[in-house]
Tab-separated table of C-alpha atoms in Angstrom:
chain	number	residue	atom	x	y	z
A	439	MET	CA	0.080	0.005	-0.115
A	440	PHE	CA	1.577	3.630	-0.599
A	441	ARG	CA	1.775	5.777	1.607
A	442	ARG	CA	-0.822	8.266	0.082
A	443	ASP	CA	-3.241	5.640	-0.361
A	444	PHE	CA	-2.780	4.526	3.048
A	445	LEU	CA	-3.439	7.679	4.483
A	446	LYS	CA	-6.107	8.923	2.152
A	447	THR	CA	-8.443	5.752	1.745
A	448	GLY	CA	-8.993	6.249	5.824
A	449	SER	CA	-6.438	3.238	6.896
A	450	LEU	CA	-5.129	6.230	9.382
A	451	LEU	CA	-8.876	7.317	10.166
A	452	GLY	CA	-9.714	3.780	11.174
A	453	LEU	CA	-6.569	3.189	12.984
A	454	GLY	CA	-7.307	6.466	15.072
A	455	SER	CA	-10.572	5.064	15.744
A	456	SER	CA	-10.045	1.878	17.109
A	457	LEU	CA	-7.470	3.181	19.432
A	458	PRO	CA	-8.269	3.765	23.207
A	459	ALA	CA	-9.669	7.146	23.025
A	460	PHE	CA	-7.652	8.073	26.606
A	461	LEU	CA	-4.650	7.630	24.668
A	462	ALA	CA	-5.724	10.148	22.025
A	463	ASN	CA	-6.953	12.257	25.121
A	464	SER	CA	-4.009	12.101	26.985
A	465	ALA	CA	-1.791	13.698	24.319
A	466	TYR	CA	-4.095	16.869	24.778
A	467	ALA	CA	-4.335	16.624	28.237
A	468	THR	CA	-3.395	19.863	30.145
A	469	PRO	CA	-3.540	19.826	33.837
A	470	ASN	CA	-5.913	22.399	34.999
A	471	ALA	CA	-3.071	24.681	36.721
A	472	GLU	CA	-5.921	27.552	37.790
A	473	LYS	CA	-7.544	25.864	40.785
A	474	PRO	CA	-5.715	25.635	44.056
A	475	GLY	CA	-4.380	21.705	44.565
A	476	ALA	CA	-5.289	20.740	40.953
A	477	LYS	CA	-2.339	21.047	38.840
A	478	ASP	CA	-1.490	17.571	38.331
A	479	THR	CA	-2.718	15.655	41.539
A	480	ILE	CA	-3.743	12.130	41.158
A	481	LEU	CA	-6.341	10.176	42.705
A	482	VAL	CA	-6.113	6.276	43.259
A	483	VAL	CA	-9.141	4.719	44.835
A	484	VAL	CA	-8.749	1.269	46.387
A	485	GLN	CA	-12.303	-0.436	46.785
A	486	PHE	CA	-12.361	-3.249	49.592
A	487	THR	CA	-15.241	-5.544	47.950
A	488	GLY	CA	-17.589	-7.511	50.245
A	489	GLY	CA	-17.503	-4.992	53.441
A	490	ASN	CA	-14.406	-4.619	55.493
A	491	ASP	CA	-14.553	-5.541	59.162
A	492	GLY	CA	-13.164	-2.444	60.294
A	493	LEU	CA	-13.230	-3.111	63.963
A	494	ASN	CA	-10.416	-5.658	63.220
A	495	THR	CA	-9.012	-3.232	61.097
A	496	VAL	CA	-8.433	-0.365	63.196
A	497	ILE	CA	-8.967	-1.841	66.671
A	498	PRO	CA	-10.008	-0.416	69.703
A	499	TYR	CA	-7.712	-2.334	71.928
A	500	ALA	CA	-8.040	-0.087	75.110
A	501	ASP	CA	-12.252	-0.620	75.262
A	502	GLU	CA	-12.747	-3.540	77.294
A	503	GLU	CA	-15.864	-4.119	75.151
A	504	TYR	CA	-14.065	-5.009	72.377
A	505	ALA	CA	-12.849	-8.237	73.947
A	506	LYS	CA	-16.349	-9.198	74.911
A	507	LEU	CA	-17.665	-8.610	71.572
A	508	ARG	CA	-14.968	-10.499	69.903
A	509	PRO	CA	-14.050	-13.952	71.986
A	510	THR	CA	-12.576	-15.846	69.029
A	511	LEU	CA	-11.691	-12.950	66.524
A	512	LYS	CA	-10.188	-10.457	69.205
A	513	ILE	CA	-6.659	-9.219	68.507
A	514	ALA	CA	-4.470	-9.273	71.280
A	515	LYS	CA	-3.517	-5.806	72.895
A	516	ASP	CA	0.007	-6.608	72.891
A	517	ARG	CA	-0.081	-7.882	68.865
A	518	VAL	CA	-1.735	-4.389	67.871
A	519	LYS	CA	-0.042	-1.873	65.762
A	520	LYS	CA	-0.848	0.943	68.261
A	521	LEU	CA	-1.440	4.582	66.720
A	522	ASN	CA	-2.268	6.122	70.019
A	523	ASP	CA	-3.628	5.088	73.502
A	524	HIS	CA	-7.051	3.804	72.262
A	525	VAL	CA	-6.642	2.337	68.805
A	526	GLY	CA	-4.209	0.186	66.679
A	527	LEU	CA	-3.994	-1.326	63.298
A	528	HIS	CA	-4.209	-4.960	62.375
A	529	PRO	CA	-1.036	-6.932	63.211
A	530	SER	CA	-0.662	-7.719	59.717
A	531	MET	CA	-0.679	-4.169	58.472
A	532	THR	CA	3.082	-3.616	59.221
A	533	GLY	CA	3.388	-1.245	55.854
A	534	MET	CA	0.834	1.154	56.920
A	535	ALA	CA	1.905	1.213	60.580
A	536	GLU	CA	5.472	2.533	59.016
A	537	LEU	CA	3.262	5.212	56.910
A	538	TYR	CA	1.637	6.213	60.075
A	539	GLU	CA	5.112	6.625	61.677
A	540	GLU	CA	6.306	8.296	58.728
A	541	LYS	CA	2.916	10.811	58.710
A	542	SER	CA	1.882	9.680	55.487
A	543	LEU	CA	-1.207	8.080	56.548
A	544	CYS	CA	-4.580	9.468	57.921
A	545	VAL	CA	-6.966	6.940	59.224
A	546	VAL	CA	-10.607	8.415	59.201
A	547	GLN	CA	-12.834	6.210	61.854
A	548	GLY	CA	-16.474	5.748	61.882
A	549	VAL	CA	-17.363	6.662	58.141
A	550	GLY	CA	-20.662	5.624	56.916
A	551	TYR	CA	-24.128	7.312	55.846
A	552	PRO	CA	-27.581	7.518	57.191
A	553	ASN	CA	-29.688	4.570	57.390
A	554	PRO	CA	-27.142	2.293	56.081
A	555	SER	CA	-28.008	-0.377	53.406
A	556	GLN	CA	-26.769	-4.057	54.290
A	557	SER	CA	-27.036	-4.940	50.792
A	558	HIS	CA	-23.626	-5.401	48.900
A	559	PHE	CA	-25.106	-4.099	45.729
A	560	ARG	CA	-27.104	-1.090	46.968
A	561	SER	CA	-24.474	0.011	49.344
A	562	MET	CA	-21.639	-0.282	47.009
A	563	ASP	CA	-23.787	2.009	44.502
A	564	ILE	CA	-24.536	4.501	47.028
A	565	TRP	CA	-20.495	4.785	47.827
A	566	GLN	CA	-20.052	4.815	44.190
A	567	ALA	CA	-22.629	7.353	42.949
A	568	ALA	CA	-22.322	9.445	46.487
A	569	SER	CA	-25.995	9.472	46.688
A	570	THR	CA	-28.767	7.668	48.573
A	571	ALA	CA	-31.259	8.447	45.820
A	572	GLU	CA	-33.171	5.487	44.868
A	573	THR	CA	-32.193	5.503	41.237
A	574	LEU	CA	-28.280	5.950	40.544
A	575	ASN	CA	-27.139	6.202	37.278
A	576	GLU	CA	-23.826	8.585	37.512
A	577	GLY	CA	-21.015	7.832	39.477
A	578	TRP	CA	-19.249	10.792	41.493
A	579	LEU	CA	-16.076	10.127	39.747
A	580	GLY	CA	-17.692	10.099	36.274
A	581	LYS	CA	-19.071	13.606	37.429
A	582	ALA	CA	-15.954	14.933	38.536
A	583	LEU	CA	-14.427	14.052	34.842
A	584	LYS	CA	-16.692	16.369	33.402
A	585	GLU	CA	-14.969	19.248	34.822
A	586	LEU	CA	-11.497	17.414	35.060
A	587	LYS	CA	-11.415	16.534	31.686
A	588	ALA	CA	-8.447	14.144	32.091
A	589	PRO	CA	-7.734	10.721	31.153
A	590	SER	CA	-8.456	7.740	34.012
A	591	PHE	CA	-8.209	4.366	34.331
A	592	HIS	CA	-9.951	1.579	35.832
A	593	ILE	CA	-7.460	-1.465	36.501
A	594	ALA	CA	-9.291	-4.467	36.093
A	595	ASN	CA	-9.337	-7.855	37.137
A	596	ASP	CA	-10.458	-10.423	34.608
A	597	GLY	CA	-14.146	-9.930	33.419
A	598	GLU	CA	-14.543	-6.969	35.489
A	599	SER	CA	-16.837	-4.140	34.011
A	600	SER	CA	-16.269	-0.383	34.577
A	601	PRO	CA	-17.455	0.696	38.115
A	602	LEU	CA	-20.312	2.648	38.530
A	603	ALA	CA	-18.241	5.300	39.959
A	604	PHE	CA	-17.230	6.324	36.674
A	605	SER	CA	-20.662	6.356	34.913
A	606	GLY	CA	-21.471	9.804	33.318
A	607	ALA	CA	-17.797	10.443	32.255
A	608	PRO	CA	-17.786	12.486	29.127
A	609	VAL	CA	-15.771	9.825	27.555
A	610	ARG	CA	-15.668	6.174	28.345
A	611	VAL	CA	-12.976	5.089	30.973
A	612	PRO	CA	-11.121	2.258	29.722
A	613	SER	CA	-10.651	-1.075	31.753
A	614	VAL	CA	-6.967	-2.376	31.606
A	615	LYS	CA	-5.266	-5.224	33.018
A	616	ASN	CA	-1.811	-4.704	31.545
A	617	LEU	CA	0.350	-2.728	29.503
A	618	GLU	CA	-0.455	-4.948	26.405
A	619	ASP	CA	-3.867	-3.188	26.484
A	620	PHE	CA	-2.393	-0.133	25.422
A	621	GLN	CA	-0.702	-1.184	22.292
A	622	LEU	CA	-1.540	-0.302	19.043
A	623	LYS	CA	-4.185	-2.520	17.080
A	624	MET	CA	-3.526	-2.108	13.283
A	625	THR	CA	-6.116	-2.372	10.748
A	626	ALA	CA	-4.346	-4.242	8.026
A	627	ALA	CA	-5.303	-7.736	7.325
A	628	ASN	CA	-2.188	-9.521	7.288
A	629	GLY	CA	1.424	-9.534	9.079
A	630	SER	CA	3.498	-7.255	6.132
A	631	GLU	CA	0.513	-4.528	6.076
A	632	LYS	CA	0.704	-4.284	9.708
A	633	GLU	CA	4.425	-3.946	9.640
A	634	GLY	CA	4.112	-1.401	6.811
A	635	GLN	CA	1.599	0.656	8.924
A	636	ARG	CA	3.584	0.616	11.823
A	637	LYS	CA	6.762	1.572	9.726
A	638	LEU	CA	4.691	4.565	8.074
A	639	LEU	CA	3.333	6.045	11.426
A	640	GLY	CA	6.900	5.853	12.669
A	641	GLU	CA	8.093	7.584	9.928
A	642	VAL	CA	5.307	10.405	9.986
A	643	SER	CA	5.745	10.659	13.857
A	644	GLN	CA	9.502	11.597	13.272
A	645	GLY	CA	8.418	13.835	10.430
A	646	SER	CA	10.097	11.855	7.543
A	647	SER	CA	6.929	11.333	5.664
A	648	THR	CA	6.130	13.217	2.635
A	649	ALA	CA	2.586	12.496	3.193
A	650	GLY	CA	0.598	15.588	3.052
A	651	ASN	CA	-2.987	16.743	3.065
A	652	SER	CA	-4.672	20.387	3.406
A	653	ASN	CA	-7.899	18.963	4.953
A	654	ASN	CA	-8.234	20.143	8.419
A	655	LEU	CA	-9.843	17.105	9.526
A	656	LEU	CA	-7.673	14.961	8.208
A	657	GLN	CA	-4.674	16.712	9.668
A	658	PHE	CA	-6.430	16.664	12.912
A	659	VAL	CA	-6.789	12.876	12.853
A	660	GLN	CA	-3.321	12.603	11.942
A	661	ARG	CA	-2.178	14.525	14.835
A	662	THR	CA	-4.469	12.640	17.141
A	663	ALA	CA	-3.293	9.177	15.955
A	664	LEU	CA	0.518	10.422	15.701
A	665	ASN	CA	0.711	11.447	19.309
A	666	THR	CA	-1.231	8.117	20.387
A	667	TYR	CA	1.047	6.182	18.313
A	668	ALA	CA	3.989	7.936	20.394
A	669	SER	CA	2.043	7.443	23.932
A	670	SER	CA	1.707	3.570	23.038
A	671	ASP	CA	5.013	3.512	21.784
A	672	LYS	CA	6.212	5.167	25.078
A	673	LEU	CA	4.154	3.034	27.407
A	674	GLN	CA	5.757	-0.113	25.896
A	675	GLU	CA	9.278	1.112	26.384
A	676	ILE	CA	8.185	2.101	30.258
A	677	GLY	CA	6.966	-1.617	30.360
A	678	LYS	CA	10.154	-2.773	29.211
A	679	ASN	CA	12.677	-0.500	31.347
A	680	TYR	CA	10.542	0.011	34.747
A	681	GLN	CA	12.436	-0.761	37.909
A	682	PRO	CA	10.552	-0.145	40.937
A	683	LYS	CA	12.513	2.034	43.406
A	684	SER	CA	10.763	-0.056	46.322
A	685	PRO	CA	9.905	-4.107	45.770
A	686	TYR	CA	6.400	-4.901	45.219
A	687	PRO	CA	4.970	-8.135	47.116
A	688	GLN	CA	3.887	-10.855	44.873
A	689	SER	CA	-0.151	-10.114	45.084
A	690	PRO	CA	-2.817	-9.272	42.578
A	691	LEU	CA	-3.245	-5.909	44.256
A	692	ALA	CA	0.693	-5.199	43.918
A	693	ASN	CA	0.651	-6.012	40.480
A	694	LYS	CA	-2.323	-3.804	39.664
A	695	LEU	CA	-0.601	-0.688	41.568
A	696	ARG	CA	2.441	-1.055	39.995
A	697	LEU	CA	0.910	-0.759	36.929
A	698	CYS	CA	-0.301	2.536	38.066
A	699	ALA	CA	3.219	3.643	39.047
A	700	GLN	CA	4.143	2.671	35.711
A	701	LEU	CA	1.307	4.647	33.914
A	702	ILE	CA	1.995	7.694	36.393
A	703	ASP	CA	5.811	7.881	35.981
A	704	GLY	CA	4.747	7.828	31.961
A	705	GLY	CA	3.383	11.006	32.458
A	706	LEU	CA	0.129	10.673	30.199
A	707	GLY	CA	-1.634	13.226	32.332
A	708	THR	CA	-3.951	10.394	34.274
A	709	ARG	CA	-5.683	11.827	37.292
A	710	ILE	CA	-7.716	8.970	38.294
A	711	PHE	CA	-7.306	5.560	38.997
A	712	TYR	CA	-9.750	3.056	40.498
A	713	LEU	CA	-9.123	-0.605	41.204
A	714	SER	CA	-10.556	-3.074	43.985
A	715	ILE	CA	-9.703	-6.104	45.946
A	716	ASP	CA	-12.405	-8.773	46.406
A	717	GLY	CA	-12.922	-11.336	49.460
A	718	PHE	CA	-13.877	-9.230	52.559
A	719	ASP	CA	-17.157	-10.905	52.899
A	720	THR	CA	-15.922	-12.988	55.864
A	721	HIS	CA	-19.350	-14.649	57.393
A	722	ALA	CA	-17.194	-17.563	58.690
A	723	ASN	CA	-13.749	-18.394	59.435
A	724	GLN	CA	-12.531	-14.949	59.747
A	725	GLY	CA	-9.261	-15.460	61.833
A	726	GLY	CA	-8.078	-13.056	63.894
A	727	ALA	CA	-4.395	-11.824	64.224
A	728	ASN	CA	-3.978	-14.820	61.407
A	729	GLY	CA	-6.393	-16.322	58.743
A	730	ALA	CA	-8.512	-15.169	56.011
A	731	HIS	CA	-8.742	-11.505	57.177
A	732	ALA	CA	-5.509	-11.212	57.925
A	733	ASN	CA	-4.107	-12.022	54.863
A	734	LEU	CA	-6.456	-9.384	53.046
A	735	LEU	CA	-5.040	-6.678	55.296
A	736	ALA	CA	-1.632	-7.886	54.644
A	737	GLN	CA	-2.139	-7.506	50.891
A	738	VAL	CA	-3.645	-4.403	51.096
A	739	SER	CA	-0.954	-3.218	53.355
A	740	GLY	CA	1.984	-4.297	51.553
A	741	ALA	CA	0.734	-3.342	47.956
A	742	ILE	CA	-0.200	0.232	49.143
A	743	THR	CA	3.000	0.682	50.859
A	744	ALA	CA	4.949	-0.388	47.903
A	745	PHE	CA	3.199	1.567	45.816
A	746	TYR	CA	3.669	4.719	47.786
A	747	LYS	CA	7.434	4.274	48.734
A	748	ASP	CA	8.018	3.706	44.788
A	749	LEU	CA	6.350	6.894	43.759
A	750	SER	CA	8.008	8.869	46.639
A	751	ALA	CA	10.939	7.683	45.438
A	752	ARG	CA	10.135	9.001	42.003
A	753	GLY	CA	9.556	12.448	43.210
A	754	HIS	CA	5.652	11.940	43.027
A	755	LYS	CA	5.104	11.877	46.681
A	756	ASP	CA	3.116	15.142	47.017
A	757	ARG	CA	1.130	14.467	43.666
A	758	VAL	CA	-0.542	11.376	44.992
A	759	LEU	CA	-3.373	10.463	47.165
A	760	ILE	CA	-4.474	6.856	47.624
A	761	MET	CA	-8.038	6.610	49.384
A	762	THR	CA	-9.556	3.113	50.528
A	763	PHE	CA	-13.261	2.352	51.002
A	764	SER	CA	-15.256	-0.580	51.641
A	765	GLU	CA	-19.587	-0.707	50.948
A	766	PHE	CA	-19.903	-1.347	54.726
A	767	GLY	CA	-18.130	-2.571	57.775
A	768	ARG	CA	-19.243	-5.585	59.916
A	769	ARG	CA	-21.411	-5.848	62.940
A	770	ALA	CA	-19.657	-5.544	66.368
A	771	LYS	CA	-20.526	-8.945	67.567
A	772	GLU	CA	-18.874	-12.137	66.115
A	773	ASN	CA	-21.212	-14.653	64.874
A	774	GLY	CA	-21.433	-18.357	65.543
A	775	SER	CA	-19.369	-19.322	62.875
A	776	LYS	CA	-16.562	-17.347	64.012
A	777	GLY	CA	-16.756	-14.595	61.360
A	778	THR	CA	-18.901	-11.302	61.274
A	779	ASP	CA	-22.205	-10.049	59.420
A	780	HIS	CA	-22.976	-7.090	57.257
A	781	GLY	CA	-22.677	-4.050	59.386
A	782	SER	CA	-22.269	-0.525	59.113
A	783	GLY	CA	-19.436	2.369	60.357
A	784	ALA	CA	-16.017	1.566	59.375
A	785	PRO	CA	-12.753	3.301	58.625
A	786	MET	CA	-11.315	4.670	55.656
A	787	PHE	CA	-7.701	4.982	54.912
A	788	LEU	CA	-5.763	8.039	52.987
A	789	VAL	CA	-2.322	7.745	52.093
A	790	GLY	CA	-0.070	10.656	50.658
A	791	GLY	CA	2.320	13.358	51.100
A	792	LYS	CA	-0.091	15.784	51.713
A	793	VAL	CA	-2.450	14.115	54.100
A	794	ASN	CA	-3.701	15.107	57.620
A	795	ALA	CA	-1.729	12.342	59.270
A	796	GLY	CA	-3.021	10.926	62.205
A	797	VAL	CA	-6.211	9.505	63.389
A	798	LEU	CA	-9.195	11.250	62.833
A	799	GLY	CA	-12.475	11.263	64.497
A	800	ASP	CA	-13.588	9.091	67.296
A	801	HIS	CA	-14.014	5.469	67.023
A	802	PRO	CA	-17.833	4.676	67.345
A	803	SER	CA	-19.065	3.374	70.814
A	804	LEU	CA	-19.042	-0.406	71.484
A	805	THR	CA	-22.014	0.323	74.129
A	806	GLN	CA	-24.034	2.412	72.136
A	807	LEU	CA	-24.796	0.021	69.074
A	808	GLU	CA	-27.470	0.549	66.519
A	809	MET	CA	-29.372	-2.879	66.047
A	810	GLY	CA	-25.701	-4.670	66.756
A	811	ASN	CA	-23.979	-2.110	64.411
A	812	LEU	CA	-21.461	0.572	64.909
A	813	LYS	CA	-22.902	4.068	64.390
A	814	HIS	CA	-21.227	6.291	61.891
A	815	ASN	CA	-19.693	9.456	63.031
A	816	LEU	CA	-18.882	11.047	59.691
A	817	ASP	CA	-20.586	11.042	56.261
A	818	PHE	CA	-18.478	9.541	53.578
A	819	ARG	CA	-19.471	12.330	50.997
A	820	GLN	CA	-17.412	14.660	53.755
A	821	VAL	CA	-14.374	13.040	52.819
A	822	TYR	CA	-15.510	12.967	48.856
A	823	ALA	CA	-15.971	16.580	49.494
A	824	ALA	CA	-12.455	17.453	50.540
A	825	VAL	CA	-11.278	15.258	47.511
A	826	LEU	CA	-13.008	16.771	45.114
A	827	ASP	CA	-12.369	20.330	46.298
A	828	GLN	CA	-9.113	20.520	47.808
A	829	TRP	CA	-7.437	17.691	45.597
A	830	LEU	CA	-8.992	17.061	42.378
A	831	GLY	CA	-10.082	21.251	42.036
A	832	VAL	CA	-13.674	20.095	41.254
A	833	SER	CA	-16.692	21.605	42.713
A	834	SER	CA	-18.016	19.093	45.423
A	835	ARG	CA	-21.241	20.819	45.297
A	836	LYS	CA	-22.014	20.089	41.637
A	837	VAL	CA	-20.888	16.320	42.073
A	838	LEU	CA	-22.540	15.472	45.391
A	839	SER	CA	-25.659	17.606	44.557
A	840	GLY	CA	-25.635	19.350	47.898
A	841	ASP	CA	-23.164	20.798	50.583
A	842	PHE	CA	-20.971	18.399	52.678
A	843	SER	CA	-18.426	19.940	55.129
A	844	ALA	CA	-15.277	18.479	53.893
A	845	ALA	CA	-13.435	16.455	56.419
A	846	LYS	CA	-9.881	17.521	57.273
A	847	ILE	CA	-8.197	14.896	55.514
A	848	LEU	CA	-5.488	17.262	54.014
A	849	VAL	CA	-3.111	19.726	55.146
């Protein structure tokens, strides 16, 4: 195929339209530097799917009621990673405890919403849409992207669809699993033609092609495709050469966060990443200091710590904010199967160079329960408000459809 034919017959147009839109968008992404804190900040949301047991994550070890409520699941006082004289982290969260000592961790206690649903699906939708309305079609991050207009990624598990949190975004937020998902998909039918297309794009991107055209639309598509080509090519090089500054543990969550680190360091202008870890629905044999729940928390702690240390060593410490949440907590009293049932009122973690380090808020009372559940002290939309207004530079009032006083999670 001649160069002129390749360009004029729409092969380049076809190539451009078959490419992930976010790569093309990334070529034009310009951080919004006009709003405080919004120049190039990055939000990484980590979802704990299944309803994390907050009471055995941030443990009120000094409260005698705790041991009474958890006769087999309790964590011994001398095993807790103490944060202050009242609460501490699960002993498997060694990395997060180190981040706390380094003043890079904010622990927000007792987060929830009024009249909590204990349905996984309903409660997860509420958290992802940031609304308790009956019908939920848009996500809070999708709404934010209408203003932010920046590339974002869902780092997915196999077969996992994009979360409701991104619904309503002006362009589809892609779900990707690895860097191979970013490779160009050429339109040619056979191997020799594909190679020819790659060679031509490479030449054009370096300004060596003689192909010219006065058509403005075609020129626009050419620029988009060429910038995308450059981005895709750059990403493949990043993948080959990336050496973490801090070792990542061998776990699915760590692999996802390592991919986030590669994309951040690739400089695509990405502002939001979203990923999840499943398995927190621990109705039976949950375990205490060891066991299923301990393994999940160890994976979370190890992966987030490695990710943050890797990015910090690369100079991104003050650009990144990691936020964790789960759709609900568990009941205060353990059940007869040595597990815990669906509850409410659980902690959130914020990690970053600009967090208000420490423990924020009081732990929910263990004697003033609400039908066996912990009462929340803080509406999760107050945390979102701080993230939107102070971190992403997006109006929380527009996104949350109301006024929520921002939680003091940032300095």
